[in-house]
Amino acid sequence: MNNPIDLRSRAAHPHGETRRRPAWPFAALVLAGAVLAQPAWAKDAIKVCFVDDRSGAAADTGIQSYNGFQLALAEVNAAGGIAGHPVEAVAYDGKTDPQLTATFASRCAEDDGALAIVGGNPAAPAAAMIPIATEYEIPYLMLSAGTDNLTDAPAPFHFRVGPRNSQDANAIAGLVSTQGFKRVAIINNSLPFGTDSAHAALAALKAKNIEVVAQQTYDINATDLAPQVSTLRNAKPDVVLVFPYAADGARVLRTLQQLGMQTPRIVARSALLSTLRDLAGAASDGVLIPNTVDIHRDDVKRLFEAYKARFGAEQPTMYPVLGYDAAKLVFKALAEPKVLAALDDGELAAARVALRDAIVANGHYAGLQGRTGATYQFSESQRHGPPDDNWFVFVQVTGNGKQLVDADLAAFTPTP
Amino acid sequence: MEQIGVILLAGLTNGSVYGLVGLSISLIYGTNRVINFAQGEFVMLGVMSAILFMVTCALPLLPAIAAVLGVVLVAALALEFGVYQPLLRRGAPPLTIMIGTLAAAIIATGAALLVWGPLQLYVPNVLPLEAMRVGPLITNPQQIAIIVVFAALLALTWFLLYRTRFGLCIRATGVNARVALLMGIRSRRIVRFGFLFSALISGIVGLLVGPLLGGQVGMGVTLTVKGFMAAILGGLGSPFAAAAGGVLIALVEALVAGYGSSLYAEPIIFALILMILFFRPYGLLGDFEAGRH
């Protein structure tokens, strides 16, 4: 590449073909074009933080939710922002580290001047942000962290957008009962998600008088899960419930297949992640998974088409929708007059309180989770949004683990 | 009867993995008295580079395996020349060098994150994962391969250490590197061999466990912890003791899982290690290390 000295010497050469024009008018034109291409924002940007794991053990969930969040952000800015304010995302990767996640949440509240925090798929880092939200009085919308007790005692600025483990468990127990299964075996990993989910499933099954014939817990790093699976097999269940993380879930399914267990299987929401199904391959085919996204809804289809156009194809699961719905909840509340008035007065603390109040006031928000007509149920005393009914949709794995389709419930019955 | 067979086979499979990582840790410790906290990262590099060469580059099997082992050997040299030697030259004590290896492990994980990203990835299997019967037991060729490779590498290590002059040099360096140097043994080369051989073993472990565990850049830490537990329980001074420690840990895990719940396996194992260390502070088979002191 020529440098400026070369250019000058060429222009001065008696046999130089042409004299080079100075480059600055072109640069100025490009700059002017770039400036004109941006919306002319009349007001300061409103910042919303996204804090989640995007490189650790639960990275798939955080990445997909952040992608959904960005789609909502692009929509609101394309529509002119919020009363002339552009909305800006400030994103942090908490790496499944509760301490790091809490530090980032503090930074959002203290240094970034964010109006709200969205994030929290894995439970421990998600829980670490709750006291930060309380301390700084900043609304925090938690995503798929499912540990039940996180919203048992409502914290004033905390909202849960995703379902809690007991709701998954109730949905699964309901399906087990409806389909006529009588002998259930449970296998779960020893992490909080696995043990909490299994505990909730035991309670839900007991409430429906369904017998649990075996329960096994395993370490996620064990290469061979045959001892646990053979104990399940010996108990002769007619359905197996699995509460895993992604990679260990694949090992459970492969071991079930290896030990010749053809029993119908239901796997917790972690099987919505392609990682589990990619690793399990054909061993995941036929598995039923509770999802909170109805793939027949037109608005859901539109979201996943937009997702595909921007980030690549993704199966319609709850994780992108959680980020999208949480962002939309915040944006709707941001447009409330009290929030905007506080913002225009430069009163950040008052704007956050008004935003919290607006989220509560808009508590019956109809997002993309749940079946048509279902809405969130936030109120002053309830910070857990998803309702118990009309929320879950079961999907089934097919195509060597590649696809999620409508569950064929007619065939999902006890093997005679 | 079948249940106990299943449990023992699972214990042996998992124990082979823990044992090989413990053996690798003990091999380096045996040459330079340093515990390599980056040992699990060698396994991680083996797994992730298997994805790179077998999936991304689609190399044929044998060149891909050679390339994977090449990567871990280069990583071993980088650890030796980038961390161990500079710290040793500056008179750092073994504890400081251990922290240096921990720093190297974290850096390796970060670098791997840039290359492979954060997601759990599919690792192609070298051997079939379809079920096969061994007597009354059901397993698969990949799991059998883990046990066979464990036995083969144990035999190779034994032969190397006890049936070759080079092995005598390794053992002499392990007893006292300075005296070995005075006796004409180039202890620096012995240490280098320790790094390379242990990395090679870990790379092979990566190729074997990758299809079962999947590949994720953060997987090294837990493997280091299990290998370290194995080495402490068996006895750090001897690679064979560390390998035996790995098998024992996995057998206890499998028995607790089979007849109880894995939820309690780790507390039981740590209680067991603690009790054993009360009576044998240098590990179950740590007579050699006890004699040194």
XYZ file of C-alpha atoms in Angstrom:
709
model
C 0.000 0.000 0.000
C 1.348 3.423 -0.904
C 2.077 5.956 1.774
C 1.600 9.755 1.311
C 5.266 10.298 0.339
C 4.916 7.799 -2.501
C 1.807 9.549 -3.752
C 3.456 12.935 -3.860
C 6.481 11.597 -5.698
C 4.270 9.892 -8.282
C 2.253 13.050 -8.908
C 5.445 15.009 -9.457
C 6.837 12.499 -11.907
C 6.969 13.901 -15.455
C 5.453 10.696 -16.796
C 2.898 10.306 -14.068
C -0.412 9.233 -15.605
C -2.700 11.320 -13.439
C -2.397 13.665 -10.549
C -3.990 12.091 -7.426
C -6.746 14.130 -5.923
C -6.580 14.739 -2.212
C -8.587 12.142 -0.280
C -10.225 14.404 2.322
C -13.335 15.462 0.337
C -14.229 11.783 -0.121
C -13.585 11.051 3.550
C -15.726 14.029 4.538
C -18.499 12.771 2.269
C -18.359 9.305 3.826
C -18.375 10.825 7.303
C -21.330 13.046 6.442
C -23.161 10.042 5.011
C -22.479 8.037 8.125
C -23.745 10.836 10.320
C -26.873 11.307 8.209
C -27.535 7.561 8.216
C -27.862 7.592 11.994
C -31.216 8.586 13.445
C -31.029 12.115 14.746
C -31.657 11.392 18.405
C -33.044 14.369 20.191
C -32.314 13.065 23.662
C -29.724 11.122 25.622
C -29.563 7.362 25.371
C -31.310 5.225 27.970
C -29.018 2.436 29.072
C -30.211 -1.066 29.918
C -27.683 -3.630 31.120
C -27.578 -7.264 30.063
C -25.559 -9.364 32.504
C -25.364 -13.112 31.950
C -23.047 -16.007 31.287
C -21.918 -15.910 27.670
C -18.678 -17.896 27.895
C -19.013 -20.328 30.800
C -20.917 -23.528 31.468
C -24.312 -21.998 30.609
C -23.105 -19.881 27.688
C -25.713 -21.167 25.210
C -28.536 -19.785 27.330
C -26.885 -16.408 27.844
C -25.932 -15.980 24.196
C -29.399 -16.878 22.925
C -31.117 -14.633 25.465
C -28.779 -11.753 24.589
C -29.570 -12.265 20.911
C -33.284 -12.051 21.712
C -32.601 -8.936 23.790
C -30.771 -7.340 20.845
C -33.680 -8.058 18.501
C -36.025 -6.189 20.839
C -33.484 -3.372 21.118
C -33.210 -3.057 17.332
C -37.007 -2.960 17.057
C -37.430 -0.171 19.592
C -34.659 1.966 18.114
C -35.938 1.414 14.572
C -39.310 2.687 15.774
C -37.744 5.921 17.010
C -36.592 4.896 20.463
C -38.578 5.784 23.558
C -39.967 9.325 23.364
C -36.904 10.380 21.412
C -34.423 8.567 23.633
C -32.391 5.864 21.904
C -31.975 2.720 23.965
C -28.444 1.433 24.436
C -27.405 -1.995 25.690
C -24.487 -2.381 28.074
C -23.561 -6.077 28.090
C -21.356 -7.982 30.525
C -20.328 -11.637 30.508
C -20.567 -13.000 34.057
C -19.021 -16.404 33.140
C -21.303 -18.306 35.588
C -19.302 -16.634 38.362
C -21.640 -15.220 41.042
C -19.057 -12.767 42.399
C -18.111 -11.454 38.957
C -21.778 -11.217 37.993
C -22.575 -9.231 41.143
C -19.650 -6.898 40.390
C -20.976 -6.277 36.888
C -24.461 -5.644 38.246
C -22.999 -3.058 40.643
C -21.147 -1.463 37.759
C -24.403 -1.233 35.796
C -26.118 0.529 38.685
C -23.248 2.712 39.861
C -21.032 3.544 36.869
C -23.088 2.935 33.752
C -26.212 4.695 34.955
C -28.410 1.905 33.611
C -32.166 2.029 34.186
C -32.567 -1.737 34.513
C -30.660 -5.004 34.448
C -31.719 -8.012 32.383
C -30.045 -11.425 32.652
C -29.563 -14.463 34.843
C -30.005 -17.896 33.315
C -27.857 -20.027 35.663
C -29.250 -19.828 39.211
C -26.232 -18.947 41.355
C -25.088 -15.836 39.437
C -28.723 -14.855 38.892
C -29.289 -14.977 42.646
C -26.150 -12.902 43.225
C -27.730 -9.951 41.408
C -30.849 -9.811 43.596
C -29.182 -8.074 46.589
C -27.472 -5.653 44.185
C -30.848 -4.738 42.695
C -32.226 -4.186 46.192
C -29.232 -2.151 47.349
C -29.125 0.161 44.331
C -32.909 0.142 43.791
C -32.581 -0.821 40.144
C -35.144 -3.100 38.438
C -33.682 -6.532 37.668
C -35.466 -8.921 35.289
C -34.153 -12.434 35.835
C -34.403 -14.931 32.965
C -34.498 -18.747 33.173
C -32.921 -19.243 36.631
C -35.437 -21.740 37.961
C -34.648 -22.234 41.641
C -38.012 -21.868 43.315
C -37.127 -19.882 46.388
C -35.540 -16.988 44.475
C -38.920 -15.290 44.252
C -40.573 -16.787 47.343
C -39.894 -13.630 49.346
C -40.374 -10.845 46.787
C -37.445 -8.425 46.632
C -38.707 -4.948 45.734
C -36.826 -4.525 42.441
C -36.609 -8.164 41.331
C -38.779 -9.829 38.650
C -38.560 -13.387 37.279
C -39.438 -13.741 33.595
C -38.729 -17.468 33.108
C -40.558 -20.417 34.684
C -39.414 -21.796 38.011
C -38.461 -25.426 38.486
C -41.678 -26.357 40.279
C -43.678 -25.140 37.269
C -41.663 -27.381 34.949
C -42.192 -30.182 37.470
C -45.950 -29.584 37.648
C -46.199 -29.513 33.862
C -44.233 -32.769 33.623
C -46.255 -34.430 36.410
C -49.455 -33.332 34.681
C -48.314 -34.882 31.405
C -47.201 -38.093 33.147
C -50.627 -38.375 34.771
C -52.569 -37.552 31.596
C -50.622 -40.066 29.550
C -51.329 -42.818 32.052
C -47.831 -43.492 33.402
C -47.791 -45.160 36.840
C -44.130 -45.909 37.639
C -41.698 -43.013 37.326
C -37.900 -43.081 37.590
C -35.954 -39.839 38.080
C -32.294 -39.190 37.298
C -30.722 -35.801 37.959
C -27.276 -34.252 38.218
C -25.884 -33.120 41.559
C -25.875 -29.398 40.658
C -28.540 -27.083 42.138
C -30.650 -27.201 38.943
C -30.708 -31.008 38.995
C -31.420 -31.485 42.686
C -33.948 -28.635 42.907
C -35.818 -29.883 39.829
C -35.858 -33.478 41.073
C -37.120 -32.317 44.471
C -39.913 -30.355 42.771
C -40.779 -33.319 40.538
C -41.013 -35.656 43.544
C -43.449 -33.265 45.223
C -45.523 -32.777 42.059
C -45.745 -36.531 41.392
C -46.645 -37.237 45.010
C -49.476 -34.715 44.749
C -50.853 -36.726 41.823
C -50.370 -40.073 43.628
C -47.855 -41.287 41.075
C -45.222 -43.683 42.392
C -41.527 -42.853 42.006
C -39.849 -46.246 41.783
C -36.231 -45.007 41.663
C -34.272 -41.787 41.909
C -30.600 -41.434 41.063
C -28.206 -38.499 41.261
C -24.898 -38.327 39.375
C -21.751 -36.212 39.130
C -21.607 -34.253 35.861
C -17.966 -35.243 35.244
C -18.442 -39.017 35.388
C -17.704 -40.619 32.011
C -19.769 -43.730 32.786
C -23.280 -43.435 34.219
C -24.088 -47.128 33.956
C -24.429 -47.680 37.756
C -27.165 -45.073 38.051
C -28.955 -46.076 34.863
C -28.847 -49.777 35.690
C -30.470 -49.007 39.057
C -33.248 -47.223 37.187
C -33.599 -50.145 34.791
C -33.864 -52.636 37.640
C -36.776 -50.642 39.090
C -38.748 -51.245 35.843
C -40.229 -47.750 35.410
C -42.672 -46.936 32.616
C -41.272 -43.408 32.140
C -37.903 -41.785 32.959
C -37.534 -38.113 33.914
C -34.081 -36.565 33.403
C -32.943 -33.287 35.001
C -29.484 -32.633 33.556
C -27.214 -29.954 32.162
C -26.346 -30.177 28.494
C -23.326 -32.495 28.194
C -24.211 -34.818 31.066
C -27.780 -35.052 29.782
C -26.437 -36.419 26.518
C -24.487 -39.041 28.478
C -27.619 -40.077 30.379
C -29.562 -40.514 27.137
C -26.734 -42.472 25.501
C -26.421 -44.719 28.555
C -30.176 -45.335 28.596
C -29.904 -46.382 24.966
C -26.759 -48.436 25.612
C -28.432 -50.379 28.415
C -31.384 -51.091 26.173
C -33.955 -48.949 27.986
C -36.663 -48.121 25.443
C -38.772 -46.465 28.151
C -40.382 -43.112 27.224
C -38.208 -40.228 28.429
C -38.929 -36.641 29.430
C -35.913 -34.344 29.761
C -35.974 -30.959 31.487
C -35.612 -27.694 29.597
C -31.812 -28.138 29.235
C -32.612 -30.435 26.298
C -33.975 -27.396 24.484
C -30.322 -26.468 23.974
C -28.863 -27.902 20.802
C -25.683 -28.857 22.680
C -27.412 -31.678 24.539
C -29.146 -32.976 21.415
C -25.999 -32.658 19.251
C -23.990 -34.679 21.757
C -26.724 -37.295 22.250
C -27.557 -37.622 18.545
C -30.079 -40.369 17.831
C -30.239 -41.253 21.542
C -32.253 -38.047 22.052
C -34.862 -38.833 19.409
C -38.339 -39.300 20.858
C -37.543 -37.367 24.045
C -40.212 -34.929 25.259
C -39.172 -31.502 26.579
C -41.240 -28.848 28.345
C -40.951 -25.559 26.440
C -42.651 -22.224 27.065
C -42.764 -21.230 23.412
C -45.722 -22.188 21.231
C -44.187 -22.760 17.823
C -47.557 -22.270 16.101
C -47.957 -18.644 17.159
C -47.386 -16.229 14.273
C -45.568 -13.692 16.437
C -43.202 -16.448 17.649
C -42.556 -17.492 14.057
C -41.763 -13.886 13.120
C -39.309 -13.563 16.000
C -37.425 -16.699 14.992
C -37.336 -15.589 11.358
C -35.754 -12.306 12.486
C -33.409 -14.299 14.721
C -32.384 -16.501 11.804
C -31.754 -13.484 9.573
C -29.492 -11.828 12.115
C -27.865 -14.630 14.112
C -28.499 -17.838 12.162
C -31.154 -20.503 12.549
C -32.159 -21.563 16.050
C -34.829 -24.001 17.185
C -37.785 -22.165 18.780
C -36.948 -22.438 22.460
C -37.517 -20.267 25.509
C -34.027 -18.759 25.737
C -34.167 -16.168 22.898
C -37.766 -15.413 23.867
C -36.813 -14.756 27.487
C -34.308 -12.068 26.444
C -36.805 -10.603 23.983
C -39.750 -10.566 26.401
C -37.673 -9.132 29.262
C -36.427 -6.319 27.010
C -39.961 -5.591 25.762
C -41.270 -5.497 29.346
C -38.609 -2.922 30.217
C -39.185 -0.838 27.089
C -42.958 -0.751 27.640
C -42.429 0.426 31.206
C -39.810 2.975 30.106
C -42.422 4.684 27.953
C -44.603 5.481 30.975
C -44.886 9.256 31.599
C -43.553 9.105 35.171
C -40.376 7.322 34.031
C -39.839 9.759 31.178
C -40.476 12.764 33.426
C -37.872 11.529 35.915
C -35.445 10.914 33.073
C -35.971 14.376 31.615
C -35.330 15.848 35.071
C -32.077 13.875 35.268
C -33.366 11.954 38.319
C -31.927 8.486 37.739
C -32.973 7.060 41.110
C -36.533 8.322 40.698
C -36.630 6.957 37.135
C -35.632 3.497 38.392
C -38.349 3.531 41.059
C -40.899 4.713 38.482
C -39.725 1.969 36.117
C -40.205 -0.670 38.811
C -43.717 0.682 39.484
C -44.490 0.677 35.761
C -43.406 -2.972 35.370
C -45.763 -3.882 38.226
C -48.540 -1.779 36.697
C -48.036 -3.508 33.321
C -47.939 -6.858 35.119
C -50.322 -8.663 32.771
C -48.050 -8.143 29.796
C -48.649 -10.496 26.856
C -45.267 -11.582 25.598
C -44.136 -14.406 23.373
C -43.841 -17.028 26.113
C -46.818 -19.251 26.786
C -49.779 -20.218 24.687
C -51.897 -17.615 22.895
C -53.714 -15.464 25.400
C -51.453 -16.264 28.349
C -49.899 -13.248 30.048
C -47.306 -12.561 32.713
C -48.721 -12.116 36.231
C -46.484 -9.559 37.952
C -47.899 -7.627 40.885
C -46.629 -5.850 43.977
C -46.676 -9.142 45.892
C -45.795 -11.479 43.017
C -42.473 -11.102 41.243
C -42.710 -14.410 39.449
C -44.214 -13.644 36.034
C -45.166 -16.932 34.346
C -48.561 -18.288 35.418
C -49.095 -21.974 36.211
C -51.645 -22.599 33.461
C -51.532 -22.297 29.694
C -47.795 -21.667 29.725
C -45.996 -24.908 28.827
C -45.914 -26.602 25.438
C -44.247 -29.998 25.061
C -41.958 -30.510 22.098
C -40.361 -33.721 20.875
C -36.878 -34.363 19.525
C -36.445 -35.884 16.097
C -33.969 -36.132 13.217
C -30.945 -37.382 15.199
C -31.432 -34.655 17.765
C -31.534 -31.843 15.215
C -35.187 -30.817 15.321
C -37.901 -29.982 17.806
C -41.420 -30.725 16.632
C -44.899 -30.987 18.158
C -45.015 -33.794 20.690
C -46.849 -36.870 19.423
C -48.751 -37.504 22.634
C -50.867 -40.284 21.126
C -47.737 -42.416 20.885
C -46.193 -41.238 24.150
C -47.832 -43.799 26.413
C -46.669 -46.623 28.690
C -45.161 -49.517 26.758
C -47.475 -52.509 27.166
C -24.490 -59.946 40.457
C -24.969 -58.066 37.197
C -25.398 -54.831 39.163
C -22.037 -55.168 40.914
C -20.437 -55.976 37.549
C -21.903 -52.819 36.027
C -20.697 -50.785 38.993
C -17.168 -52.195 38.859
C -16.928 -51.674 35.108
C -18.106 -48.070 35.446
C -15.659 -47.545 38.306
C -12.848 -48.942 36.201
C -13.754 -46.731 33.216
C -13.966 -43.539 35.242
C -10.958 -44.645 37.318
C -8.887 -45.083 34.185
C -9.487 -41.423 33.303
C -8.762 -40.133 36.817
C -5.815 -42.520 37.068
C -4.238 -41.324 33.829
C -4.536 -37.668 34.867
C -3.132 -38.569 38.315
C -0.305 -40.488 36.684
C 0.492 -37.466 34.492
C 0.556 -35.140 37.499
C 2.746 -37.574 39.399
C 5.172 -37.981 36.482
C 5.980 -34.271 36.460
C 6.075 -34.155 40.247
C 8.473 -37.084 40.194
C 10.989 -35.184 38.105
C 10.835 -31.680 39.566
C 8.681 -31.705 42.748
C 6.167 -29.377 41.128
C 2.444 -30.110 40.921
C 1.271 -29.055 37.494
C -2.106 -27.371 37.873
C -2.334 -27.106 34.079
C -2.492 -30.885 33.612
C -6.243 -30.874 32.962
C -5.678 -28.181 30.317
C -3.545 -30.666 28.365
C -6.600 -32.955 28.324
C -8.785 -30.002 27.298
C -6.363 -29.146 24.467
C -6.466 -32.783 23.365
C -10.271 -32.705 23.241
C -10.578 -29.308 21.572
C -7.830 -29.880 19.012
C -9.527 -33.199 18.141
C -12.538 -31.061 17.179
C -10.267 -28.741 15.197
C -8.491 -31.456 13.230
C -11.261 -34.047 12.911
C -14.267 -31.762 12.366
C -13.086 -28.324 11.221
C -10.127 -29.490 9.117
C -11.676 -32.929 8.400
C -8.275 -34.636 8.450
C -8.116 -38.438 8.168
C -7.996 -40.201 11.533
C -4.284 -40.931 11.907
C -2.975 -37.512 10.768
C -5.630 -35.913 13.014
C -4.465 -37.935 16.039
C -0.836 -37.049 15.237
C -1.783 -33.376 14.978
C -3.661 -33.524 18.318
C -0.645 -35.042 20.042
C 1.555 -32.439 18.335
C -0.566 -29.668 19.835
C -0.276 -31.006 23.395
C 3.482 -31.525 23.007
C 3.901 -27.923 21.852
C 1.764 -26.835 24.823
C 4.019 -28.838 27.148
C 7.118 -27.147 25.746
C 5.410 -23.773 26.071
C 4.672 -24.528 29.729
C 8.224 -25.616 30.382
C 9.958 -22.771 28.527
C 7.363 -20.121 29.277
C 6.673 -20.805 32.946
C 8.814 -23.486 34.559
C 12.302 -22.542 33.305
C 11.999 -18.754 33.777
C 10.712 -19.183 37.329
C 13.342 -21.805 38.144
C 16.134 -19.564 36.821
C 14.966 -16.841 39.196
C 15.140 -19.203 42.138
C 11.375 -19.554 42.610
C 10.355 -22.248 45.128
C 8.084 -25.124 43.943
C 5.019 -23.419 45.436
C 5.577 -20.350 43.235
C 6.079 -22.544 40.188
C 2.820 -24.350 41.017
C 1.027 -20.998 41.030
C 2.762 -20.307 37.719
C 1.234 -23.472 36.267
C -2.172 -22.380 37.595
C -1.732 -19.043 35.823
C -0.773 -20.912 32.660
C -3.923 -23.029 32.984
C -6.112 -19.927 33.190
C -4.325 -18.336 30.221
C -4.704 -21.560 28.206
C -8.424 -21.624 28.956
C -8.758 -17.990 27.861
C -6.820 -18.630 24.650
C -8.924 -21.717 23.922
C -12.044 -19.604 24.466
C -10.905 -17.300 21.661
C -10.366 -20.240 19.306
C -13.282 -22.544 20.115
C -15.776 -20.261 21.839
C -17.696 -20.984 25.004
C -20.108 -23.701 23.916
C -20.020 -27.395 24.666
C -18.998 -29.014 21.380
C -19.488 -32.415 19.826
C -16.298 -34.481 19.644
C -16.172 -37.228 17.022
C -15.589 -40.689 18.410
C -12.508 -42.633 17.347
C -14.229 -45.918 18.223
C -17.951 -46.776 17.988
C -20.261 -45.747 20.816
C -22.753 -48.532 20.055
C -23.506 -50.956 22.845
C -21.475 -54.168 23.050
C -21.675 -57.100 25.458
C -18.749 -58.202 27.607
C -20.093 -61.310 29.279
C -23.220 -60.254 31.130
C -22.232 -56.564 30.982
C -23.112 -53.960 28.387
C -20.551 -51.323 27.506
C -19.195 -49.729 24.321
C -15.846 -49.923 22.472
C -14.885 -46.356 23.455
C -15.180 -47.186 27.165
C -13.288 -50.456 26.736
C -10.583 -48.492 24.880
C -10.189 -46.186 27.886
C -9.487 -49.151 30.173
C -7.150 -50.824 27.650
C -5.195 -47.618 27.018
C -4.933 -47.047 30.783
C -3.431 -50.516 31.234
C -1.115 -50.059 28.252
C 0.170 -46.668 29.390
C 0.721 -47.995 32.909
C 2.762 -50.866 31.458
C 4.706 -48.482 29.209
C 5.475 -46.170 32.121
C 6.579 -49.093 34.274
C 8.816 -50.417 31.497
C 10.291 -46.986 30.910
C 10.988 -46.310 34.585
C 12.169 -49.755 35.682
C 13.573 -51.466 32.611
C 15.567 -48.735 30.880
C 18.668 -46.718 31.791
C 16.715 -43.567 30.964
C 14.117 -44.608 33.535
C 16.886 -44.995 36.098
C 17.946 -41.415 35.313
C 14.340 -40.252 35.790
C 14.103 -41.976 39.157
C 17.500 -40.633 40.220
C 16.429 -37.091 39.310
C 13.245 -37.634 41.277
C 15.247 -38.608 44.382
C 17.590 -35.620 44.202
C 17.998 -33.549 41.067
C 21.238 -31.867 42.245
C 22.961 -35.128 43.106
C 21.730 -36.638 39.835
C 23.277 -33.683 37.995
C 26.573 -34.259 39.809
C 26.397 -37.884 38.690
C 26.244 -36.741 35.075
C 22.482 -36.949 34.540
C 21.136 -34.009 32.570
C 18.250 -33.357 34.914
C 16.874 -30.493 32.818
C 16.264 -32.927 29.983
C 14.633 -35.333 32.407
C 12.270 -32.590 33.535
C 11.499 -31.778 29.893
C 10.749 -35.416 29.268
C 8.389 -35.359 32.274
C 6.441 -32.444 30.793
C 6.315 -34.011 27.311
C 5.398 -37.540 28.397
C 2.710 -36.391 30.815
C 1.257 -34.063 28.153
C 1.237 -36.940 25.672
C -0.718 -39.108 28.123
C -3.167 -36.263 28.777
C -3.615 -35.704 25.036
C -4.499 -39.376 24.629
C -6.956 -39.056 27.529
C -8.515 -36.108 25.695
C -8.999 -38.182 22.540
C -10.660 -40.918 24.569
C -12.947 -38.927 26.867
C -13.901 -36.174 24.410
C -16.638 -38.210 22.695
C -18.098 -39.128 26.100
C -17.818 -35.785 27.914
C -18.095 -33.390 24.978
C -15.626 -30.547 24.537
C -15.719 -27.329 26.520
C -12.790 -25.002 27.179
C -13.413 -24.972 30.941
C -13.295 -28.766 31.343
C -9.633 -28.899 32.413
C -10.146 -27.646 35.975
C -12.352 -30.498 37.146
C -10.063 -33.082 35.575
C -7.046 -31.537 37.331
C -8.924 -31.691 40.642
C -9.816 -35.373 40.145
C -6.257 -36.206 39.055
C -4.825 -34.302 42.004
C -7.166 -36.148 44.398
C -6.033 -39.426 42.840
C -2.361 -38.527 43.233
C -2.793 -37.459 46.868
C -4.817 -40.545 47.793
C -2.455 -42.955 46.069
C 0.784 -41.185 46.896
C 2.324 -38.355 44.906
C 5.789 -39.801 44.519
C 4.810 -42.771 42.380
C 2.865 -42.596 39.105
C 1.463 -46.071 39.781
C 0.221 -45.061 43.225
C -1.513 -42.044 41.671
C -3.125 -44.282 39.059
C -4.314 -46.673 41.786
C -5.710 -43.678 43.693
C -7.729 -42.716 40.619
C -9.228 -46.170 40.293
C -10.054 -46.283 44.013
C -11.814 -42.898 43.887
C -13.868 -43.935 40.878
C -14.803 -47.281 42.423
C -16.031 -45.546 45.579
C -17.959 -43.074 43.394
C -19.571 -45.909 41.455
C -20.427 -47.923 44.576
C -21.969 -44.899 46.291
C -23.877 -44.091 43.092
C -25.022 -47.674 42.555
C -26.128 -48.392 46.116
C -26.818 -44.870 47.362
C -26.711 -41.482 45.673
C -23.959 -39.638 43.817
C -25.011 -36.603 45.800
C -22.978 -37.985 48.705
C -20.095 -39.449 46.686
C -17.738 -36.478 46.900
C -18.137 -35.876 50.675
C -17.620 -39.611 51.229
C -14.505 -39.647 49.024
C -13.010 -36.615 50.729
C -13.773 -38.123 54.165
C -12.072 -41.316 52.993
C -9.025 -39.403 51.732
C -8.818 -37.529 55.018
C -9.007 -40.728 57.071
C -6.359 -42.414 54.945
C -4.079 -39.382 55.216
C -4.441 -39.455 59.014
C -2.843 -42.904 59.000
C -0.689 -42.618 55.884
C 0.184 -38.930 55.371
C 2.004 -39.661 52.089
C -0.924 -41.573 50.593
C -1.890 -45.222 50.432
C 1.172 -46.279 48.451
C 3.395 -43.345 49.328
C 6.241 -45.296 50.941
C 8.758 -43.910 48.489
C 7.808 -40.317 49.213
C 7.704 -41.039 52.954
C 11.218 -42.490 52.707
C 12.463 -39.348 50.995
C 11.407 -37.328 54.004
